[in-house]
Every structure is written in C-alpha cells, then in structure tokens.
Amino acid sequence: NFNNRILVKAGLSRQKILYIKNISKFFIDHKNYFKNIKNFNKEEIKNELMKIKGVGPWTVDMFLIFGLGKSNIFPKGDLGFLKAISICYNKKLPISEGYLSKLYNNWSPYSTIATWHLWRSLDPLPISY
C-alpha cells in the first residue's frame, strides 16, 4: 500500500493517486485478463480498461502504444499529436474528424509509427521508445 504523502510530494494530485490505485486494483483483481491481454484486439482492450474510473481514451492509447507495442494506434486525443499534425500538414486547430479519419486510413496499419515521427517533429532532443 503506497503512502499517499510520498505520491503527493512526487507531484501527483489526490485524484491522480486514486486513479492509479483504481488501475492497480483492476490488474491485481483481474490477473488472468492481464495475462491474456495480447489476445484481445484494441477495441476490446479499450472497452474493458475504460470501465476503470480515471481511465479514458488517451490513457488507453498510451497503454496500447507504450505498454503493448500496438502498431496501429491513432491517439487523436493527444494534444501533442494534434499540434504536430497541424504544423506538418499546415492545418488549423481543431482538425476536423474527416481529415483525421483520412490520415488514419492513409497510415493504417502503421499509425503508431506515424505518431512517433509526429511527436519527434516537436522535440529536437533524442528519445528512445
């Protein structure tokens, strides 16, 4: 059991601490789900994880990219991703759903790779994924 004071000192709000505990409890209580998670498609994973209080589409997209290494994730809720599209494609924010769908269809099944390149375009410092 984590000491909340330590987590608050690390910069986490009480609400974020609660959400982290909710996620931890889910995976502790559903060990078989986590053990077999690679057998589910991204929509099944998203639907299951979003039942956890504090987990939304952005959190699931980041988990699918960085936790499971899924290759076709298009994190349209990520502000950095949208900013990079805006800059690289000379589009004003907010970007229309139609244009985002067009990009997703063009990049599929490698949307995650396009996402990494777009994120990198915003930051000149090397990062290892």
Tab-separated table of N, CA and C in Angstrom:
chain	number	residue	atom	x	y	z
A	1	ASN	N	0.841	-1.182	0.000
A	1	ASN	CA	0.000	0.000	0.000
A	1	ASN	C	0.888	1.249	0.000
A	2	PHE	N	0.703	2.105	-1.011
A	2	PHE	CA	1.535	3.298	-1.133
A	2	PHE	C	1.172	4.327	-0.076
A	3	ASN	N	2.169	5.046	0.348
A	3	ASN	CA	1.960	6.167	1.242
A	3	ASN	C	1.574	7.372	0.378
A	4	ASN	N	0.356	7.864	0.546
A	4	ASN	CA	-0.137	8.968	-0.275
A	4	ASN	C	0.738	10.214	-0.172
A	5	ARG	N	1.303	10.471	1.004
A	5	ARG	CA	2.131	11.669	1.165
A	5	ARG	C	3.340	11.637	0.237
A	6	ILE	N	3.916	10.484	0.040
A	6	ILE	CA	5.066	10.350	-0.855
A	6	ILE	C	4.634	10.658	-2.286
A	7	LEU	N	3.477	10.157	-2.680
A	7	LEU	CA	2.987	10.388	-4.038
A	7	LEU	C	2.610	11.852	-4.257
A	8	VAL	N	2.050	12.495	-3.249
A	8	VAL	CA	1.735	13.917	-3.347
A	8	VAL	C	3.034	14.716	-3.481
A	9	LYS	N	4.055	14.359	-2.695
A	9	LYS	CA	5.357	15.037	-2.797
A	9	LYS	C	5.975	14.852	-4.174
A	10	ALA	N	5.658	13.745	-4.824
A	10	ALA	CA	6.170	13.488	-6.175
A	10	ALA	C	5.409	14.308	-7.222
A	11	GLY	N	4.366	15.033	-6.788
A	11	GLY	CA	3.649	15.907	-7.696
A	11	GLY	C	2.301	15.397	-8.175
A	12	LEU	N	1.852	14.270	-7.643
A	12	LEU	CA	0.563	13.726	-8.065
A	12	LEU	C	-0.567	14.311	-7.220
A	13	SER	N	-1.664	14.639	-7.875
A	13	SER	CA	-2.839	15.114	-7.145
A	13	SER	C	-3.507	13.930	-6.458
A	14	ARG	N	-4.332	14.210	-5.494
A	14	ARG	CA	-5.068	13.145	-4.800
A	14	ARG	C	-5.949	12.380	-5.787
A	15	GLN	N	-6.521	13.092	-6.768
A	15	GLN	CA	-7.355	12.431	-7.767
A	15	GLN	C	-6.530	11.468	-8.619
A	16	LYS	N	-5.335	11.891	-9.048
A	16	LYS	CA	-4.468	11.011	-9.841
A	16	LYS	C	-4.046	9.794	-9.023
A	17	ILE	N	-3.770	10.003	-7.755
A	17	ILE	CA	-3.405	8.882	-6.874
A	17	ILE	C	-4.548	7.877	-6.817
A	18	LEU	N	-5.772	8.373	-6.687
A	18	LEU	CA	-6.937	7.491	-6.660
A	18	LEU	C	-7.041	6.709	-7.970
A	19	TYR	N	-6.832	7.379	-9.096
A	19	TYR	CA	-6.912	6.709	-10.392
A	19	TYR	C	-5.830	5.641	-10.544
A	20	ILE	N	-4.628	5.942	-10.099
A	20	ILE	CA	-3.539	4.961	-10.156
A	20	ILE	C	-3.890	3.741	-9.305
A	21	LYS	N	-4.459	3.989	-8.143
A	21	LYS	CA	-4.873	2.873	-7.278
A	21	LYS	C	-5.995	2.065	-7.926
A	22	ASN	N	-6.928	2.747	-8.606
A	22	ASN	CA	-8.000	2.043	-9.314
A	22	ASN	C	-7.427	1.117	-10.392
A	23	ILE	N	-6.470	1.628	-11.146
A	23	ILE	CA	-5.839	0.832	-12.201
A	23	ILE	C	-5.097	-0.351	-11.597
A	24	SER	N	-4.338	-0.088	-10.533
A	24	SER	CA	-3.594	-1.159	-9.862
A	24	SER	C	-4.536	-2.237	-9.350
A	25	LYS	N	-5.615	-1.825	-8.724
A	25	LYS	CA	-6.586	-2.784	-8.195
A	25	LYS	C	-7.201	-3.612	-9.318
A	26	PHE	N	-7.509	-2.973	-10.443
A	26	PHE	CA	-8.075	-3.704	-11.569
A	26	PHE	C	-7.129	-4.825	-12.001
A	27	PHE	N	-5.852	-4.505	-12.181
A	27	PHE	CA	-4.916	-5.516	-12.666
A	27	PHE	C	-4.604	-6.573	-11.613
A	28	ILE	N	-4.658	-6.208	-10.355
A	28	ILE	CA	-4.485	-7.203	-9.287
A	28	ILE	C	-5.687	-8.144	-9.256
A	29	ASP	N	-6.879	-7.574	-9.369
A	29	ASP	CA	-8.110	-8.370	-9.308
A	29	ASP	C	-8.385	-9.158	-10.593
A	30	HIS	N	-7.753	-8.781	-11.679
A	30	HIS	CA	-8.004	-9.420	-12.984
A	30	HIS	C	-6.697	-9.925	-13.596
A	31	LYS	N	-5.965	-10.711	-12.827
A	31	LYS	CA	-4.654	-11.210	-13.282
A	31	LYS	C	-4.761	-11.985	-14.595
A	32	ASN	N	-5.813	-12.771	-14.755
A	32	ASN	CA	-5.967	-13.535	-15.997
A	32	ASN	C	-6.204	-12.632	-17.195
A	33	TYR	N	-6.932	-11.540	-16.989
A	33	TYR	CA	-7.150	-10.586	-18.083
A	33	TYR	C	-5.811	-10.038	-18.553
A	34	PHE	N	-5.011	-9.593	-17.591
A	34	PHE	CA	-3.719	-9.020	-17.951
A	34	PHE	C	-2.804	-10.075	-18.583
A	35	LYS	N	-2.852	-11.278	-18.054
A	35	LYS	CA	-2.033	-12.373	-18.587
A	35	LYS	C	-2.383	-12.649	-20.061
A	36	ASN	N	-3.646	-12.484	-20.417
A	36	ASN	CA	-4.120	-12.789	-21.774
A	36	ASN	C	-4.407	-11.550	-22.621
A	37	ILE	N	-3.974	-10.386	-22.180
A	37	ILE	CA	-4.368	-9.134	-22.833
A	37	ILE	C	-3.932	-9.069	-24.303
A	38	LYS	N	-2.824	-9.705	-24.635
A	38	LYS	CA	-2.357	-9.665	-26.030
A	38	LYS	C	-3.271	-10.446	-26.976
A	39	ASN	N	-4.177	-11.239	-26.418
A	39	ASN	CA	-5.132	-11.992	-27.241
A	39	ASN	C	-6.333	-11.147	-27.664
A	40	PHE	N	-6.473	-9.949	-27.084
A	40	PHE	CA	-7.623	-9.096	-27.379
A	40	PHE	C	-7.239	-8.026	-28.394
A	41	ASN	N	-8.209	-7.598	-29.194
A	41	ASN	CA	-7.924	-6.501	-30.129
A	41	ASN	C	-8.016	-5.175	-29.385
A	42	LYS	N	-7.593	-4.110	-30.050
A	42	LYS	CA	-7.505	-2.818	-29.366
A	42	LYS	C	-8.861	-2.309	-28.888
A	43	GLU	N	-9.928	-2.584	-29.620
A	43	GLU	CA	-11.255	-2.137	-29.190
A	43	GLU	C	-11.715	-2.885	-27.936
A	44	GLU	N	-11.438	-4.182	-27.879
A	44	GLU	CA	-11.799	-4.962	-26.691
A	44	GLU	C	-11.026	-4.464	-25.467
A	45	ILE	N	-9.752	-4.176	-25.669
A	45	ILE	CA	-8.931	-3.662	-24.567
A	45	ILE	C	-9.451	-2.299	-24.135
A	46	LYS	N	-9.707	-1.421	-25.111
A	46	LYS	CA	-10.192	-0.074	-24.795
A	46	LYS	C	-11.506	-0.147	-24.022
A	47	ASN	N	-12.434	-0.966	-24.476
A	47	ASN	CA	-13.732	-1.078	-23.802
A	47	ASN	C	-13.584	-1.584	-22.367
A	48	GLU	N	-12.704	-2.532	-22.156
A	48	GLU	CA	-12.515	-3.090	-20.806
A	48	GLU	C	-11.818	-2.089	-19.880
A	49	LEU	N	-10.738	-1.479	-20.359
A	49	LEU	CA	-9.973	-0.574	-19.496
A	49	LEU	C	-10.717	0.712	-19.182
A	50	MET	N	-11.571	1.163	-20.102
A	50	MET	CA	-12.303	2.403	-19.845
A	50	MET	C	-13.407	2.226	-18.803
A	51	LYS	N	-13.632	1.015	-18.358
A	51	LYS	CA	-14.556	0.782	-17.244
A	51	LYS	C	-13.932	1.209	-15.913
A	52	ILE	N	-12.606	1.365	-15.907
A	52	ILE	CA	-11.882	1.747	-14.689
A	52	ILE	C	-12.020	3.264	-14.508
A	53	LYS	N	-12.457	3.704	-13.338
A	53	LYS	CA	-12.595	5.131	-13.069
A	53	LYS	C	-11.226	5.797	-13.182
A	54	GLY	N	-11.158	6.811	-14.038
A	54	GLY	CA	-9.906	7.540	-14.242
A	54	GLY	C	-9.197	7.166	-15.522
A	55	VAL	N	-9.674	6.149	-16.215
A	55	VAL	CA	-9.059	5.727	-17.477
A	55	VAL	C	-9.954	6.177	-18.623
A	56	GLY	N	-9.374	6.950	-19.514
A	56	GLY	CA	-10.103	7.420	-20.690
A	56	GLY	C	-9.379	7.022	-21.960
A	57	PRO	N	-9.850	7.511	-23.089
A	57	PRO	CA	-9.256	7.135	-24.379
A	57	PRO	C	-7.756	7.439	-24.479
A	58	TRP	N	-7.321	8.594	-23.961
A	58	TRP	CA	-5.902	8.937	-24.046
A	58	TRP	C	-5.053	7.929	-23.270
A	59	THR	N	-5.476	7.600	-22.056
A	59	THR	CA	-4.733	6.646	-21.229
A	59	THR	C	-4.632	5.297	-21.928
A	60	VAL	N	-5.741	4.846	-22.495
A	60	VAL	CA	-5.737	3.559	-23.189
A	60	VAL	C	-4.816	3.617	-24.405
A	61	ASP	N	-4.878	4.698	-25.177
A	61	ASP	CA	-3.992	4.814	-26.344
A	61	ASP	C	-2.523	4.753	-25.933
A	62	MET	N	-2.157	5.443	-24.850
A	62	MET	CA	-0.765	5.421	-24.393
A	62	MET	C	-0.373	4.020	-23.924
A	63	PHE	N	-1.283	3.330	-23.259
A	63	PHE	CA	-1.029	1.959	-22.827
A	63	PHE	C	-0.842	1.042	-24.037
A	64	LEU	N	-1.682	1.201	-25.044
A	64	LEU	CA	-1.579	0.363	-26.243
A	64	LEU	C	-0.269	0.615	-26.982
A	65	ILE	N	0.166	1.877	-27.026
A	65	ILE	CA	1.421	2.207	-27.708
A	65	ILE	C	2.627	1.760	-26.879
A	66	PHE	N	2.712	2.240	-25.656
A	66	PHE	CA	3.926	2.046	-24.867
A	66	PHE	C	3.918	0.767	-24.037
A	67	GLY	N	2.752	0.308	-23.635
A	67	GLY	CA	2.667	-0.905	-22.830
A	67	GLY	C	2.608	-2.171	-23.653
A	68	LEU	N	1.838	-2.131	-24.743
A	68	LEU	CA	1.651	-3.337	-25.546
A	68	LEU	C	2.320	-3.274	-26.914
A	69	GLY	N	2.843	-2.121	-27.290
A	69	GLY	CA	3.546	-2.003	-28.563
A	69	GLY	C	2.652	-2.208	-29.783
A	70	LYS	N	1.386	-1.809	-29.673
A	70	LYS	CA	0.461	-1.951	-30.809
A	70	LYS	C	0.886	-1.006	-31.935
A	71	SER	N	0.771	-1.480	-33.176
A	71	SER	CA	1.319	-0.734	-34.319
A	71	SER	C	0.326	0.205	-34.991
A	72	ASN	N	-0.952	0.118	-34.670
A	72	ASN	CA	-1.923	0.922	-35.402
A	72	ASN	C	-2.794	1.755	-34.461
A	73	ILE	N	-2.124	2.527	-33.606
A	73	ILE	CA	-2.838	3.386	-32.661
A	73	ILE	C	-2.742	4.829	-33.155
A	74	PHE	N	-3.876	5.491	-33.202
A	74	PHE	CA	-4.007	6.857	-33.692
A	74	PHE	C	-4.578	7.696	-32.542
A	75	PRO	N	-3.697	8.285	-31.709
A	75	PRO	CA	-4.157	8.939	-30.477
A	75	PRO	C	-4.722	10.343	-30.698
A	76	LYS	N	-5.902	10.401	-31.304
A	76	LYS	CA	-6.467	11.696	-31.681
A	76	LYS	C	-6.860	12.556	-30.478
A	77	GLY	N	-6.755	12.026	-29.280
A	77	GLY	CA	-6.985	12.819	-28.082
A	77	GLY	C	-5.711	13.402	-27.495
A	78	ASP	N	-4.575	13.181	-28.145
A	78	ASP	CA	-3.290	13.666	-27.643
A	78	ASP	C	-2.979	15.028	-28.254
A	79	LEU	N	-2.833	16.038	-27.405
A	79	LEU	CA	-2.634	17.398	-27.903
A	79	LEU	C	-1.334	17.564	-28.683
A	80	GLY	N	-0.271	16.881	-28.256
A	80	GLY	CA	0.992	16.956	-28.985
A	80	GLY	C	0.869	16.368	-30.383
A	81	PHE	N	0.176	15.279	-30.479
A	81	PHE	CA	-0.079	14.625	-31.765
A	81	PHE	C	-0.841	15.560	-32.696
A	82	LEU	N	-1.903	16.179	-32.175
A	82	LEU	CA	-2.698	17.100	-32.985
A	82	LEU	C	-1.906	18.344	-33.371
A	83	LYS	N	-1.102	18.836	-32.448
A	83	LYS	CA	-0.263	20.002	-32.746
A	83	LYS	C	0.715	19.673	-33.862
A	84	ALA	N	1.322	18.499	-33.797
A	84	ALA	CA	2.284	18.096	-34.828
A	84	ALA	C	1.600	17.946	-36.189
A	85	ILE	N	0.404	17.379	-36.221
A	85	ILE	CA	-0.343	17.283	-37.479
A	85	ILE	C	-0.614	18.685	-38.011
A	86	SER	N	-1.027	19.581	-37.128
A	86	SER	CA	-1.320	20.952	-37.513
A	86	SER	C	-0.104	21.616	-38.170
A	87	ILE	N	1.054	21.429	-37.578
A	87	ILE	CA	2.283	22.030	-38.095
A	87	ILE	C	2.725	21.349	-39.390
A	88	CYS	N	2.802	20.032	-39.372
A	88	CYS	CA	3.329	19.290	-40.525
A	88	CYS	C	2.417	19.344	-41.749
A	89	TYR	N	1.125	19.445	-41.520
A	89	TYR	CA	0.168	19.428	-42.629
A	89	TYR	C	-0.487	20.787	-42.861
A	90	ASN	N	0.017	21.802	-42.148
A	90	ASN	CA	-0.469	23.174	-42.307
A	90	ASN	C	-1.994	23.247	-42.136
A	91	LYS	N	-2.469	22.661	-41.031
A	91	LYS	CA	-3.900	22.646	-40.713
A	91	LYS	C	-4.127	23.426	-39.428
A	92	LYS	N	-5.210	24.181	-39.391
A	92	LYS	CA	-5.554	24.918	-38.174
A	92	LYS	C	-6.234	23.983	-37.182
A	93	LEU	N	-5.958	24.234	-35.907
A	93	LEU	CA	-6.635	23.508	-34.842
A	93	LEU	C	-7.986	24.155	-34.591
A	94	PRO	N	-9.018	23.435	-34.282
A	94	PRO	CA	-9.081	21.980	-34.221
A	94	PRO	C	-9.136	21.358	-35.619
A	95	ILE	N	-8.558	20.194	-35.731
A	95	ILE	CA	-8.520	19.470	-37.003
A	95	ILE	C	-9.818	18.668	-37.123
A	96	SER	N	-10.417	18.704	-38.293
A	96	SER	CA	-11.711	18.039	-38.476
A	96	SER	C	-11.592	16.528	-38.336
A	97	GLU	N	-12.676	15.929	-37.887
A	97	GLU	CA	-12.734	14.462	-37.768
A	97	GLU	C	-12.515	13.817	-39.134
A	98	GLY	N	-13.046	14.442	-40.184
A	98	GLY	CA	-12.886	13.903	-41.535
A	98	GLY	C	-11.432	13.840	-41.953
A	99	TYR	N	-10.680	14.906	-41.647
A	99	TYR	CA	-9.259	14.923	-42.009
A	99	TYR	C	-8.486	13.904	-41.183
A	100	LEU	N	-8.813	13.813	-39.898
A	100	LEU	CA	-8.147	12.827	-39.052
A	100	LEU	C	-8.438	11.408	-39.541
A	101	SER	N	-9.660	11.145	-39.937
A	101	SER	CA	-10.012	9.825	-40.487
A	101	SER	C	-9.228	9.527	-41.744
A	102	LYS	N	-9.058	10.538	-42.593
A	102	LYS	CA	-8.281	10.373	-43.825
A	102	LYS	C	-6.833	9.999	-43.496
A	103	LEU	N	-6.234	10.702	-42.531
A	103	LEU	CA	-4.861	10.382	-42.139
A	103	LEU	C	-4.769	8.970	-41.582
A	104	TYR	N	-5.705	8.627	-40.704
A	104	TYR	CA	-5.699	7.284	-40.117
A	104	TYR	C	-5.778	6.220	-41.214
A	105	ASN	N	-6.663	6.402	-42.148
A	105	ASN	CA	-6.800	5.433	-43.247
A	105	ASN	C	-5.535	5.356	-44.095
A	106	ASN	N	-4.886	6.496	-44.319
A	106	ASN	CA	-3.647	6.507	-45.103
A	106	ASN	C	-2.502	5.816	-44.365
A	107	TRP	N	-2.457	5.967	-43.065
A	107	TRP	CA	-1.335	5.445	-42.285
A	107	TRP	C	-1.546	4.013	-41.806
A	108	SER	N	-2.769	3.575	-41.788
A	108	SER	CA	-3.093	2.246	-41.289
A	108	SER	C	-2.436	1.170	-42.159
A	109	PRO	N	-1.843	0.148	-41.607
A	109	PRO	CA	-1.855	-0.300	-40.210
A	109	PRO	C	-0.636	0.139	-39.399
A	110	TYR	N	-0.027	1.276	-39.758
A	110	TYR	CA	1.193	1.722	-39.072
A	110	TYR	C	1.036	3.103	-38.437
A	111	SER	N	-0.131	3.390	-37.930
A	111	SER	CA	-0.398	4.711	-37.347
A	111	SER	C	0.529	5.037	-36.183
A	112	THR	N	0.898	4.043	-35.410
A	112	THR	CA	1.786	4.293	-34.272
A	112	THR	C	3.129	4.840	-34.745
A	113	ILE	N	3.642	4.316	-35.831
A	113	ILE	CA	4.932	4.783	-36.353
A	113	ILE	C	4.817	6.225	-36.819
A	114	ALA	N	3.726	6.561	-37.506
A	114	ALA	CA	3.490	7.948	-37.909
A	114	ALA	C	3.384	8.844	-36.670
A	115	THR	N	2.723	8.342	-35.635
A	115	THR	CA	2.580	9.090	-34.386
A	115	THR	C	3.943	9.390	-33.773
A	116	TRP	N	4.811	8.396	-33.707
A	116	TRP	CA	6.161	8.617	-33.150
A	116	TRP	C	6.892	9.705	-33.932
A	117	HIS	N	6.824	9.633	-35.256
A	117	HIS	CA	7.505	10.640	-36.078
A	117	HIS	C	6.916	12.033	-35.845
A	118	LEU	N	5.610	12.116	-35.722
A	118	LEU	CA	4.990	13.419	-35.460
A	118	LEU	C	5.396	13.953	-34.097
A	119	TRP	N	5.378	13.108	-33.074
A	119	TRP	CA	5.831	13.561	-31.756
A	119	TRP	C	7.275	14.040	-31.822
A	120	ARG	N	8.108	13.272	-32.501
A	120	ARG	CA	9.532	13.626	-32.600
A	120	ARG	C	9.724	14.960	-33.325
A	121	SER	N	8.843	15.262	-34.262
A	121	SER	CA	8.972	16.514	-35.002
A	121	SER	C	8.823	17.735	-34.080
A	122	LEU	N	8.217	17.555	-32.927
A	122	LEU	CA	8.024	18.642	-31.980
A	122	LEU	C	9.196	18.819	-31.024
A	123	ASP	N	10.040	17.808	-30.917
A	123	ASP	CA	11.113	17.814	-29.913
A	123	ASP	C	12.437	17.425	-30.551
A	124	PRO	N	13.369	18.345	-30.628
A	124	PRO	CA	14.640	18.031	-31.279
A	124	PRO	C	15.570	17.117	-30.478
A	125	LEU	N	15.261	16.872	-29.206
A	125	LEU	CA	16.139	16.033	-28.388
A	125	LEU	C	15.829	14.564	-28.632
A	126	PRO	N	16.859	13.721	-28.760
A	126	PRO	CA	16.636	12.288	-28.985
A	126	PRO	C	15.912	11.623	-27.816
A	127	ILE	N	14.985	10.751	-28.154
A	127	ILE	CA	14.229	9.975	-27.162
A	127	ILE	C	14.219	8.535	-27.630
A	128	SER	N	14.355	7.620	-26.679
A	128	SER	CA	14.298	6.205	-27.016
A	128	SER	C	12.938	5.654	-26.626
A	129	TYR	N	12.241	5.046	-27.571
A	129	TYR	CA	10.926	4.452	-27.275
A	129	TYR	C	11.120	3.017	-26.975
